[in-house]
Short mmCIF file of C-alpha atoms in Angstrom, two decimals:
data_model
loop_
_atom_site.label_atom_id
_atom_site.label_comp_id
_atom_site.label_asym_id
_atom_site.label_seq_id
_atom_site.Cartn_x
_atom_site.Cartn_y
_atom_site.Cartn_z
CA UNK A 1 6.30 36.01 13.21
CA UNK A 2 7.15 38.94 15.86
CA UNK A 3 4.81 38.73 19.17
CA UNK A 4 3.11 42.05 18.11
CA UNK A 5 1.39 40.12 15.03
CA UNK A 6 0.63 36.97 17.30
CA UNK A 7 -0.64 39.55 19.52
CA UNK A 8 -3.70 40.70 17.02
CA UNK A 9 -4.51 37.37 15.79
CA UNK A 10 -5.86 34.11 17.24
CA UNK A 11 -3.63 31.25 16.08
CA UNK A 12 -5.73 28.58 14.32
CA UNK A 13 -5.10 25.31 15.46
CA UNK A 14 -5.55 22.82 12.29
CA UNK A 15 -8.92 21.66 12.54
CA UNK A 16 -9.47 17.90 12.48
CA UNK A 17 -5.90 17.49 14.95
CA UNK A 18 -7.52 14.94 17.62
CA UNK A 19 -5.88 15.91 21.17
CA UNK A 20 -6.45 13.19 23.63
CA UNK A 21 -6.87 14.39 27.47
CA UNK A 22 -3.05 12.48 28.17
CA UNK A 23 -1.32 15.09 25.35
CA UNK A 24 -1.35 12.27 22.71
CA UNK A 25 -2.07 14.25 19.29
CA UNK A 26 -3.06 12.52 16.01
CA UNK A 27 -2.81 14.31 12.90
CA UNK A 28 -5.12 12.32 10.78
CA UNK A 29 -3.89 13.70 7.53
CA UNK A 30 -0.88 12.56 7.56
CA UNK A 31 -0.55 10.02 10.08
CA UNK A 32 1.92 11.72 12.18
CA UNK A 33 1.36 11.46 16.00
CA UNK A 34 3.03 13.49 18.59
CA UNK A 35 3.44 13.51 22.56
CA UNK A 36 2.78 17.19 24.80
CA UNK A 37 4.02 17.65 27.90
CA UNK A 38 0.76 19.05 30.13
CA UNK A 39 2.03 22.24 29.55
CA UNK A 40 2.06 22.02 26.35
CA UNK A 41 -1.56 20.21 26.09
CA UNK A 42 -2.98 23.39 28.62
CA UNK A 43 -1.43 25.66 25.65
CA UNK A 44 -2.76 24.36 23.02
CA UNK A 45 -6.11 23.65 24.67
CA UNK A 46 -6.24 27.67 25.26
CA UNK A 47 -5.48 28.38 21.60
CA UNK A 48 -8.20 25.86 20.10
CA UNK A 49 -10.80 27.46 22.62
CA UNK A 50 -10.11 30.73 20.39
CA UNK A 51 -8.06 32.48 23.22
CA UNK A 52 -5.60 35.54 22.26
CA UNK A 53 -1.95 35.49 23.41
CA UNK A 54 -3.07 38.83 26.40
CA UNK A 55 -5.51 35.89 27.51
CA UNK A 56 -3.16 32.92 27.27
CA UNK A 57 -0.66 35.17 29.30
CA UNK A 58 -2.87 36.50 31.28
CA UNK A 59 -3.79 33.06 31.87
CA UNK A 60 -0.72 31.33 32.13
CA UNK A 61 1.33 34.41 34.31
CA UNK A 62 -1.51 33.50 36.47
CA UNK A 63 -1.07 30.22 37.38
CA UNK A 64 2.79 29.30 36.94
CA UNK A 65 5.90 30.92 38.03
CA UNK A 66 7.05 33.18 34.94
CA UNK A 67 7.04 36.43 33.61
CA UNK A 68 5.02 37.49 30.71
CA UNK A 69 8.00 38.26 28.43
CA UNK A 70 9.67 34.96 29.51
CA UNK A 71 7.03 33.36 28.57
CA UNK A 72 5.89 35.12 25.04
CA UNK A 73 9.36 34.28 23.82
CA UNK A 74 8.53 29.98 24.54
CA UNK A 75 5.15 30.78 23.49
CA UNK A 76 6.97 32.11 19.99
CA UNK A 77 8.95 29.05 19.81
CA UNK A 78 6.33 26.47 20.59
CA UNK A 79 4.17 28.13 18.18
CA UNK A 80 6.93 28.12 15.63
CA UNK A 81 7.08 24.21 16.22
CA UNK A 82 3.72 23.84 15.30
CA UNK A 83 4.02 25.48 12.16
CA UNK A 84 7.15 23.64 11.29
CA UNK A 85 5.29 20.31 12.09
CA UNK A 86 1.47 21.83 9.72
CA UNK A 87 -0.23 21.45 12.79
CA UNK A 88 -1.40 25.58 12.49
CA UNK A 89 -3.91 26.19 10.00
CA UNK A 90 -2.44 29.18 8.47
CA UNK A 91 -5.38 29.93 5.97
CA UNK A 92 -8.09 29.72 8.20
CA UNK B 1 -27.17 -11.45 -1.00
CA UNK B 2 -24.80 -13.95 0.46
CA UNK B 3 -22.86 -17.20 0.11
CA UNK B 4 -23.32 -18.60 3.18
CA UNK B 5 -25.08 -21.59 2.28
CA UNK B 6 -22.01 -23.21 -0.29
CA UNK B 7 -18.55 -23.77 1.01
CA UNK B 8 -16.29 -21.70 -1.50
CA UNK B 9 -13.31 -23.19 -2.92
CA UNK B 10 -10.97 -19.93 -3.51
CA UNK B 11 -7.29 -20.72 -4.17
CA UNK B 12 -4.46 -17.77 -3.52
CA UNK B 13 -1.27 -17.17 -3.97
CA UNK B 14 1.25 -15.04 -2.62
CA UNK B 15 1.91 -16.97 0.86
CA UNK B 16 5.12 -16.11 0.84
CA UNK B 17 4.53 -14.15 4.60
CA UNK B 18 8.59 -13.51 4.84
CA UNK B 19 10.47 -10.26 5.37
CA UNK B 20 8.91 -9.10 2.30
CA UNK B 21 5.62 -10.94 2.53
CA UNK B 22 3.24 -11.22 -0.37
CA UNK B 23 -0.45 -10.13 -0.02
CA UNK B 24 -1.74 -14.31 0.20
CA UNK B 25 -2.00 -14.57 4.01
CA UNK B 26 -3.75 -11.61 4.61
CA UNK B 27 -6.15 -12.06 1.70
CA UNK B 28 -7.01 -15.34 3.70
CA UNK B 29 -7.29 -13.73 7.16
CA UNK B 30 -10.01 -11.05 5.53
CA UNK B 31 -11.69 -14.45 3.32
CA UNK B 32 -11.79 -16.35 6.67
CA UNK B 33 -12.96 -13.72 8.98
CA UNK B 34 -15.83 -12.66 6.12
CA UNK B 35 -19.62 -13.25 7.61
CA UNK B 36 -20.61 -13.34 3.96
CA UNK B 37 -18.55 -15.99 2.20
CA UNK B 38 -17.38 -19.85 4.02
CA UNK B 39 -14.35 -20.63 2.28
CA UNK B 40 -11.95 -23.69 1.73
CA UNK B 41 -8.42 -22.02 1.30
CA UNK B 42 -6.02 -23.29 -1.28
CA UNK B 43 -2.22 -22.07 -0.75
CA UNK B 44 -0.58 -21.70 -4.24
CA UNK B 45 3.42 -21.93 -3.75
CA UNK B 46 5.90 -21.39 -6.12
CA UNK B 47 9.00 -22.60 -3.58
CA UNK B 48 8.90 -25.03 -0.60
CA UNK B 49 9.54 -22.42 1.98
CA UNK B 50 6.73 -20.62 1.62
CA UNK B 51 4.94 -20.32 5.02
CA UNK B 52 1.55 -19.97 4.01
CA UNK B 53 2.10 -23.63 2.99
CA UNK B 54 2.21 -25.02 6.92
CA UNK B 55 -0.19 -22.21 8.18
CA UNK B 56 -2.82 -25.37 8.42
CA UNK B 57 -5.49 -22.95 10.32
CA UNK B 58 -5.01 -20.04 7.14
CA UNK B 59 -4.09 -22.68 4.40
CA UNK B 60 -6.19 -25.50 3.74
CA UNK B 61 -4.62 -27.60 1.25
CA UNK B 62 -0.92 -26.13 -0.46
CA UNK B 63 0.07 -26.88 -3.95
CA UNK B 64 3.42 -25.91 -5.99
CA UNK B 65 3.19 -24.51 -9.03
CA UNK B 66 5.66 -23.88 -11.61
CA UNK B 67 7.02 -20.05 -12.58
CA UNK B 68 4.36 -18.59 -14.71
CA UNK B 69 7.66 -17.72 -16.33
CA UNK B 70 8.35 -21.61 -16.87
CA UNK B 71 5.32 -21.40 -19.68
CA UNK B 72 2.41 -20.77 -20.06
CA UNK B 73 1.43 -24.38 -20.53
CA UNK B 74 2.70 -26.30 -17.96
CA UNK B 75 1.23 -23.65 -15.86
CA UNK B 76 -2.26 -24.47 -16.87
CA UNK B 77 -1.74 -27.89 -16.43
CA UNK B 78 -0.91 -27.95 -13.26
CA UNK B 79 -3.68 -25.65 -12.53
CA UNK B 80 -5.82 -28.02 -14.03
CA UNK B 81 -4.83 -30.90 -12.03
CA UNK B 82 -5.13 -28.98 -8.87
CA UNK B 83 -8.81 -27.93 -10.04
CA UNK B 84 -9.32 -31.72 -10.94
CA UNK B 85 -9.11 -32.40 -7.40
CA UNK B 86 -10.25 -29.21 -5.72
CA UNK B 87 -12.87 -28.14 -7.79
CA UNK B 88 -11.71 -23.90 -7.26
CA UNK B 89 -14.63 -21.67 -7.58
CA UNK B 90 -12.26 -18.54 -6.94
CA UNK B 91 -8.55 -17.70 -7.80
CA UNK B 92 -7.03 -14.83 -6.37
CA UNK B 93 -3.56 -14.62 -7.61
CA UNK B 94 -1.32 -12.24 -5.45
CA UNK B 95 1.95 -11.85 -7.53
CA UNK B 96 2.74 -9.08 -10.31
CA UNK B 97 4.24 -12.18 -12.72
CA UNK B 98 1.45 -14.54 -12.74
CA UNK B 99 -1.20 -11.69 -13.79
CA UNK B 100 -0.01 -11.32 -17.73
CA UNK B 101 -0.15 -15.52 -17.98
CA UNK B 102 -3.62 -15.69 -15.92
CA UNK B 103 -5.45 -12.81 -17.88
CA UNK B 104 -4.45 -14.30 -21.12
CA UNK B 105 -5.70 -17.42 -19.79
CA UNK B 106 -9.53 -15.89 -18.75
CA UNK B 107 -10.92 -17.29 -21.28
CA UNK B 108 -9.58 -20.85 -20.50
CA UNK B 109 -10.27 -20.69 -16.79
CA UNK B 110 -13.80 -19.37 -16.86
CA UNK B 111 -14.18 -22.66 -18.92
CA UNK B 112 -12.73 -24.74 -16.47
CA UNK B 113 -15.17 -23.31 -14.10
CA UNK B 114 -12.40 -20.98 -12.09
CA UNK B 115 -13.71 -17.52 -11.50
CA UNK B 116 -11.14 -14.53 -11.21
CA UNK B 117 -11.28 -10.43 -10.95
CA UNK B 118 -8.87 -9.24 -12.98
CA UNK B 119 -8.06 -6.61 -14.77
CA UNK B 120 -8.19 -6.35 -18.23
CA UNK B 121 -4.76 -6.66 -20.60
CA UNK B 122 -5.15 -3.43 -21.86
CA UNK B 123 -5.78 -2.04 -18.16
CA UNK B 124 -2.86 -3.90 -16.80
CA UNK B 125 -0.72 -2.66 -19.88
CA UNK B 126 -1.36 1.17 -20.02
CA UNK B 127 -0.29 1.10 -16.11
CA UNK B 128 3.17 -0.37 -16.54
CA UNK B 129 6.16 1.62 -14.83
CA UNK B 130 7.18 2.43 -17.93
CA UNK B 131 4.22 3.87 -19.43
CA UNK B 132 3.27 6.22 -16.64
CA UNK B 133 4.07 9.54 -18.25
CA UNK B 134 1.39 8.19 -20.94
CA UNK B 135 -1.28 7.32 -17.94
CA UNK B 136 -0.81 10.76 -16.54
CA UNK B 137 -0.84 12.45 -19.86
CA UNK B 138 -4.28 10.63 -20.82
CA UNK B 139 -6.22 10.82 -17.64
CA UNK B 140 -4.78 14.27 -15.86
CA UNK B 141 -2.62 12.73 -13.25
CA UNK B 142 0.63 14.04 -11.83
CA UNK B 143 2.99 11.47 -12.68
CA UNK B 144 7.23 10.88 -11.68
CA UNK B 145 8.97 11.25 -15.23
CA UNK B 146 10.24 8.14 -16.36
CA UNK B 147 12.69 6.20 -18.82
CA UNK B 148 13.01 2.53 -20.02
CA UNK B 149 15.91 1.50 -20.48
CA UNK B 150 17.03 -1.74 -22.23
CA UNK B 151 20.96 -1.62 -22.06
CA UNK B 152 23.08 -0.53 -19.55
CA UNK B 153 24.36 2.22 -22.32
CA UNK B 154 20.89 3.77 -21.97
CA UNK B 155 21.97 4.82 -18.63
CA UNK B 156 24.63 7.07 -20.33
CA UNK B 157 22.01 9.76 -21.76
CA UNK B 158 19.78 9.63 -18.66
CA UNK B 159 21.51 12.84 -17.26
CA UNK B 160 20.68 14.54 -20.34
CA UNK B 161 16.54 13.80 -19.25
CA UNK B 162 16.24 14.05 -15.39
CA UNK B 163 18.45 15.17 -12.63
CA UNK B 164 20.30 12.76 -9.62
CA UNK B 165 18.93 11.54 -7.66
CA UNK B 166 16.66 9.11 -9.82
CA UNK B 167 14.74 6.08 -8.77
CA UNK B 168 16.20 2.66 -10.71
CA UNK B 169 13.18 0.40 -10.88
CA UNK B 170 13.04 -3.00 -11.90
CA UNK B 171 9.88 -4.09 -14.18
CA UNK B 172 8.36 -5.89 -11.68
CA UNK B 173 9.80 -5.40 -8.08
CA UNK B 174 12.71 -4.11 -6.34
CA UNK B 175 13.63 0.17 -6.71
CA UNK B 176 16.76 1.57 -5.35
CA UNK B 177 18.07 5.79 -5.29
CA UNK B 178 20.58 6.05 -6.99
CA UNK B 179 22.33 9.43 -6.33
CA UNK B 180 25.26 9.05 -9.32
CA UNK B 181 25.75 7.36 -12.65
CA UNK B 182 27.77 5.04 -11.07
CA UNK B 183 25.53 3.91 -8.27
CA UNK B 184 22.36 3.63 -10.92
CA UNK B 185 24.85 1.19 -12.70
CA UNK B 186 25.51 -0.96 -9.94
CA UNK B 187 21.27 -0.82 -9.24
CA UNK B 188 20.59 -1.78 -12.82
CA UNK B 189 22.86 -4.81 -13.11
CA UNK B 190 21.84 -5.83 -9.99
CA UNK B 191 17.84 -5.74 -10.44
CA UNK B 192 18.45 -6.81 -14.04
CA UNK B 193 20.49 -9.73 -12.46
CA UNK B 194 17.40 -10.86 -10.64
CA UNK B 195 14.28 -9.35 -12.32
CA UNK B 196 15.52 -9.53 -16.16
CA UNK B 197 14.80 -6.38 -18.59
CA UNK B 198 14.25 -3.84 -18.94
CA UNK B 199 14.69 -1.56 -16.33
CA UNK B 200 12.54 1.84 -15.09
CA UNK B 201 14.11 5.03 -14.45
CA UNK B 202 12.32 7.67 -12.58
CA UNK B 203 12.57 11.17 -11.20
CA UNK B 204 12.68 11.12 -7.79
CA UNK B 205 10.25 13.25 -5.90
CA UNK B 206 11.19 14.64 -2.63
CA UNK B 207 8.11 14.19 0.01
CA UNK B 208 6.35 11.83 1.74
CA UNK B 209 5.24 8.69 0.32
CA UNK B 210 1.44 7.94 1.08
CA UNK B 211 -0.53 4.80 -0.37
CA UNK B 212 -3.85 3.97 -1.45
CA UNK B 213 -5.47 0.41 -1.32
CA UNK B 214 -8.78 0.31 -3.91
CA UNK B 215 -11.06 -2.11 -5.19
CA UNK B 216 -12.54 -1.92 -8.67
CA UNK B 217 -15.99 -3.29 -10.06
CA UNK B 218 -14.94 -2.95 -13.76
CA UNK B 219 -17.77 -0.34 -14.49
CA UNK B 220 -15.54 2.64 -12.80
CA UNK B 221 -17.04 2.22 -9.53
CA UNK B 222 -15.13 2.32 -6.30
CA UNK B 223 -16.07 -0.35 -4.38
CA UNK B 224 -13.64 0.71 -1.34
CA UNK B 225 -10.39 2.73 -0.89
CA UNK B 226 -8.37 3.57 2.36
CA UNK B 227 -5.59 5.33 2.25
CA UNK B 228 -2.20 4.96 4.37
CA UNK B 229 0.86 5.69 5.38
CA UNK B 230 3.61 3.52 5.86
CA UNK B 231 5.15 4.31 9.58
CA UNK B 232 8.35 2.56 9.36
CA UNK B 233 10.03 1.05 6.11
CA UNK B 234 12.24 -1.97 6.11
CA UNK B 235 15.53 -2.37 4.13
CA UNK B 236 13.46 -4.25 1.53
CA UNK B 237 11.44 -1.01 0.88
CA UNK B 238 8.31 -2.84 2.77
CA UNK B 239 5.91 -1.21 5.13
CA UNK B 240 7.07 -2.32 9.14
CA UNK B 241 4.29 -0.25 10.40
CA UNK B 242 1.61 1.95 9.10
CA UNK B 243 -1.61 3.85 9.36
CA UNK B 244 -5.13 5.02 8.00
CA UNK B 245 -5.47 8.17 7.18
CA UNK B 246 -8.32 10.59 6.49
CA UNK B 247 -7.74 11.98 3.02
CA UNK B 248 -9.94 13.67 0.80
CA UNK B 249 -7.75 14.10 -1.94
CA UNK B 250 -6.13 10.62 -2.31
CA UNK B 251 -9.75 9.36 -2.19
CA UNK B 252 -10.59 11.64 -4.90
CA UNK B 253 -7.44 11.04 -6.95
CA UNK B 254 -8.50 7.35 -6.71
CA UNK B 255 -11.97 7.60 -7.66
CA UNK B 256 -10.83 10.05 -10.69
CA UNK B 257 -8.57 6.67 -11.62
CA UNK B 258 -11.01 3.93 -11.15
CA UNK B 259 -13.72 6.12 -13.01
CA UNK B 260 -11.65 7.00 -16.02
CA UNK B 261 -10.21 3.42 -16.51
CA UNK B 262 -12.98 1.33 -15.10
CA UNK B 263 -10.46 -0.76 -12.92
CA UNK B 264 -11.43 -4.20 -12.40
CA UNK B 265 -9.65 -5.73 -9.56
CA UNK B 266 -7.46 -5.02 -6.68
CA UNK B 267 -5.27 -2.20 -6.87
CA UNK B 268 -2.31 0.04 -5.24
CA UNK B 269 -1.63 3.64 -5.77
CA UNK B 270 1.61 4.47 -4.37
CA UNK B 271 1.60 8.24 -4.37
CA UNK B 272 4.38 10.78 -3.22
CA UNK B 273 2.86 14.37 -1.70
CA UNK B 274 4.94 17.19 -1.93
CA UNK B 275 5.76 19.82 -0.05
CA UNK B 276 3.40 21.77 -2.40
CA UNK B 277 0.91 19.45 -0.97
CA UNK B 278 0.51 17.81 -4.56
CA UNK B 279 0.38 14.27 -4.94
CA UNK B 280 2.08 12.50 -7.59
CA UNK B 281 1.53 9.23 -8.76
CA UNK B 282 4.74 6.82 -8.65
CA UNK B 283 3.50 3.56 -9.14
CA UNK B 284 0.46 1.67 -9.64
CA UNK B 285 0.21 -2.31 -8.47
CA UNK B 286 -2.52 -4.12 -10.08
CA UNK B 287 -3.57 -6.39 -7.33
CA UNK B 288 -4.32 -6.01 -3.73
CA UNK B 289 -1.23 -5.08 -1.67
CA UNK B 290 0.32 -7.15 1.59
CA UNK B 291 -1.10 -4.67 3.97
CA UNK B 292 -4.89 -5.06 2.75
CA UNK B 293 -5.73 -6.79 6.21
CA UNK B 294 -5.13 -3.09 7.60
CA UNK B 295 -8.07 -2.09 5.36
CA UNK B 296 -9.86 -5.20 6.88
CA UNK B 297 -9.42 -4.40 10.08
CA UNK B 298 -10.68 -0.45 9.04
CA UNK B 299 -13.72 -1.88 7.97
CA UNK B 300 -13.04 -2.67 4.73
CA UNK B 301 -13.20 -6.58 4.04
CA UNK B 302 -11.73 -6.13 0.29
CA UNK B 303 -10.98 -9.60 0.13
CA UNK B 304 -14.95 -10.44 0.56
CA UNK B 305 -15.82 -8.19 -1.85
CA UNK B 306 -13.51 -9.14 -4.72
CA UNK B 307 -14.28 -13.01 -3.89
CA UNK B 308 -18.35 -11.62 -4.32
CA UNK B 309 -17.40 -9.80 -7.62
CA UNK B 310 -15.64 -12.82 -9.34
CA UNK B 311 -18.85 -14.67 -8.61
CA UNK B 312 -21.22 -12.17 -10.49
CA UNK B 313 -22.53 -10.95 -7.24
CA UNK B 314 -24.27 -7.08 -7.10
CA UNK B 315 -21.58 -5.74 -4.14
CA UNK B 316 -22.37 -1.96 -2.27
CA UNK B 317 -19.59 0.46 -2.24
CA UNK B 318 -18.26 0.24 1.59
CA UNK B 319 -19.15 4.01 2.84
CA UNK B 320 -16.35 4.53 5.65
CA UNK B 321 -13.32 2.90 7.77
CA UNK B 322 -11.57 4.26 10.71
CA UNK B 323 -9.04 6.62 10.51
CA UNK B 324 -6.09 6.48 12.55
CA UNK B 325 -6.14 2.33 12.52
CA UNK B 326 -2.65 1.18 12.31
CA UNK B 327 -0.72 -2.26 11.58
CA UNK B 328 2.26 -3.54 13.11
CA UNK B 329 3.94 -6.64 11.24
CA UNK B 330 5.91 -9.08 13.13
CA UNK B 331 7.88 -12.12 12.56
CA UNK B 332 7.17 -15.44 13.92
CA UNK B 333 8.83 -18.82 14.18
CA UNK B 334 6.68 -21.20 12.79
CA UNK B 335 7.63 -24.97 14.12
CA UNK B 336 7.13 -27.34 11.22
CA UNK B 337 8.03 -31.00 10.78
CA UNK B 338 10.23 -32.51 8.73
CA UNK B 339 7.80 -34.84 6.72
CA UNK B 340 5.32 -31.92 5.87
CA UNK B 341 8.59 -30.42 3.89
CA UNK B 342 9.29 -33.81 2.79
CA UNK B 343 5.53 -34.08 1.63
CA UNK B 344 5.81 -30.70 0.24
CA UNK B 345 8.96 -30.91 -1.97
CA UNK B 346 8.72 -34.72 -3.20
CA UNK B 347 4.56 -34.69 -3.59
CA UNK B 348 3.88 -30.74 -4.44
CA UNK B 349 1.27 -30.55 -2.03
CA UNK B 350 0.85 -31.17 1.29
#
C-alpha cells in the first residue's frame, strides 16, 4: 500500500484487539499476544482514535525528532506489520 | 438443585499426570473445587506409576485395574469388587480404550448402581478417525481427507489419494507428519508397534491448530464449550501452554455438532483454521480432554456438570468464561514411600 492511499483512508485497527496502557496487546481471536514499544502503543492509540496519517504526522513531527517523510516510510512498515500479524481490520 | 447433602462416591481414571498426562487429575481438581457436589475420589490405575495414585489430597482411595484390552470380563470383575467396597455412585472414565468396553457394559453398570455419561456406541462409532470424511459428509463439516489402512502395502497407493505431507495416525493415540513414503513407513510400524491396527492417514492442513472443549446433555444441547489454543506443544504433541479464546465460529461449529448428533458426554474438537480462515475438523475425542481444568478455571466447572448429568440432574447451559485465561503445565517431583508402591503393586490398591 503506497502512502498516498494510507493517506485517504483511516486504517482500522481490528476491533476487539485489547491494548493494555504498558503496550501488552491481546488478540483474543487467536490467542496471540504481542509487546509495543511506547512508540509503538502512542501509534496505534492515534489510529484506533480514528486519526488520519496528516494527523498522526502532524502529530508525531510534533513531538519527536523526525521528519515527516522519515517517518511515513516506518509508519508504512509498522503498518505493514500489522497486517502481516491480522491485527488491521481490512473490511471494515 | 444440589448434592450437597450426600457425599458422592465418583471413581476416575486417567491419573496418569506424566509428560503426557491424562485428563483424571484435573477432572478431580474441578470435582473437588465444585460448590455443588462433595465427593469421595477413587483413582483408577492401570500401572503402578501412575501419580494420581499417591496424590492422597486429589485421590482418595487408588485401585488397579486390568487393560480393558485384557477382557471384557475380568474388567467387570474387578470393577465389581472395587464397587463392593466403595459403593461408586459416578464413573468418569478418562481414556479413549476403556470407552468401547464401558458403553457396552451400560447396561450392566447402571445395574450395579454405577452411573456414567457416555456417549452412545453409535455416537462414539460414526466419530472414529477413520470415518471422518463420512461425519463431515452427513452433518456439513469441513473435514481432513482420510485413509485406513490395514497393511503396510496400503501405504503404497496413498500417493495416488492425497499429497505429502500426510498425517499417520494411530487408532487411538499418537500422529506423526510424515513428509515421504518412507518416513510414513517408519510412523506406521512404529504406532502399529505400540497402538495395534489399523492405522489413519490424513491430509495435512496447513494452519493453526485451535481446540474446542464441550459438554453434551444427550438431547443436542450444549451444556458448555470454550475454545483454545494450545501456546506451546511438547514433543509428545501435548499442549505445554495454552489459552481461551473468544470465538464465534468454533462455538458455532460446536453447537452445529452437538445439535445434529445429540452428544452425550465430554468431548474434544480439535480443529485446524486456515489461512482462508476456515476451520476444519481433524479429530474428535470423545471424552473430556487433559486441559479441561483451563475451562474450570474460565468458569466452566465441566467436571460438575457431567458428575450432575450422570445423576439425572436438570443442569443450565453455563452462559460465558473468560477469554484470554491461560494454563501453564508443570512438572513436579512427587516424594513417595516405598511401602505405598509396595502396597500398590502387591495389594492393587493403596
Amino acid at each position: 500500500m503506497k502512502a498516498q492511499q494510507l493517506n485517504e483512508e483511516i486504517m482500522k485497527i481490528k476491533k476487539n484487539l485489547a491494548i493494555s496502557d504498558t503496550g501488552f496487546v491481546f488478540d483474543p481471536s487467536t490467542g496471540d499476544s504481542y509487546t509495543l514499544n511506547p512508540v509503538g502503543l502512542e501509534l496505534i492509540q492515534l489510529i484506533k482514535s480514528g486519526q488520519d496519517l496528516p494527523a498522526i504526522t502532524t502529530h508525531i513531527t510534533g513531538k519527536y525528532d523526525v521528519d515527516a517523510i522519515a517517518f511515513e516510510r516506518y509508519y508504512l512498515d509498522f503498518i505493514a506489520t500489522l497486517r502481516q500479524m491480522h491485527l488491521i481490520d481490512d473490511n471494515a | 438443585m444440589t448434592t450437597l447433602d450426600k457425599t458422592l462416591t465418583i471413581a476416575v481414571s486417567g491419573i496418569n499426570n506424566i509428560d503426557s498426562p491424562g485428563p483424571g487429575i484435573p477432572v478431580i481438581r474441578g470435582l473437588r473445587e465444585s460448590d455443588k457436589i462433595r465427593a469421595r475420589i477413587i483413582g483408577i490405575a492401570y500401572e503402578n506409576l501412575e501419580p494420581g495414585a499417591y496424590m492422597h489430597d486429589h485421590v482418595d482411595k487408588a485401585y488397579k485395574m486390568p487393560y480393558p484390552s485384557d477382557g471384557v470380563e475380568s474388567y467387570l470383575e474387578r470393577l465389581r469388587y472395587i464397587h463392593s467396597r466403595e459403593h461408586i455412585d459416578v464413573l468418569i472414565p478418562n481414556f479413549d480404550s476403556e470407552l468401547f468396553t464401558l458403553m457396552k457394559s451400560e447396561k450392566i453398570l447402571t445395574e450395579m448402581g454405577i452411573r456414567t455419561f457416555l456417549p452412545t456406541l453409535a455416537q462414539f462409532e460414526e466419530r472414529h478417525k477413520a470415518n471422518l470424511p463420512d461425519y463431515g459428509r452427513k452433518y456439513g463439516v469441513l473435514v481432513a481427507n482420510s485413509e485406513t489402512l490395514t497393511s503396510i502395502a496400503d501405504l503404497n497407493h496413498i500417493r495416488e489419494k492425497m499429497e505429502f505431507p500426510i498425517v499417520v495416525k494411530g487408532k487411538f493415540y499418537d500422529a506423526y507428519i510424515a513428509y515421504d513414503l518412507e518416513q510414513a513407513r517408519i510412523y506406521f510400524n512404529r504406532i502399529s508397534a505400540k497402538w495395534g491396527l489399523p492405522i489413519v492417514v490424513q491430509e495435512f492442513i496447513r494452519g493453526t491448530e485451535v481446540n474446542v472443549i464441550a459438554l453434551g446433555d444427550g438431547r443436542g444441547n450444549t451444556i458448555g464449550a470454550v475454545p483454545m489454543r494450545k501456546q506451546y506443544i511438547t514433543d509428545k504433541g501435548k499442549a505445554w501452554g495454552g489459552i481461551t479464546l473468544a470465538d464465534d465460529t468454533m462455538m458455532e461449529l460446536t453447537q452445529k455438532i452437538m445439535h445434529a448428533t445429540k452428544w452425550r458426554g465430554g468431548m474434544e474438537l480439535e480443529l485446524i483454521r486456515t489461512k482462508k480462515d476456515e476451520l476444519y475438523l481433524i479429530e474428535i475425542n470423545p471424552r473430556l480432554p487433559a486441559w479441561v481444568y483451563l475451562a474450570v478455571a474460565a468458569g466452566q466447572n465441566l467436571p460438575e456438570a457431567l458428575v450432575r448429568l450422570a445423576l439425572g440432574e436438570a443442569v443450565q447451559p453455563f452462559a460465558r468464561y473468560d477469554v484470554g485465561k491461560m494454563f501453564i503445565r508443570y512438572s513436579y517431583d512427587m516424594i513417595c514411600e516405598l511401602r505405598e508402591f509396595e502396597q500398590l503393586s502387591t495389594h492393587g490398591e493403596l
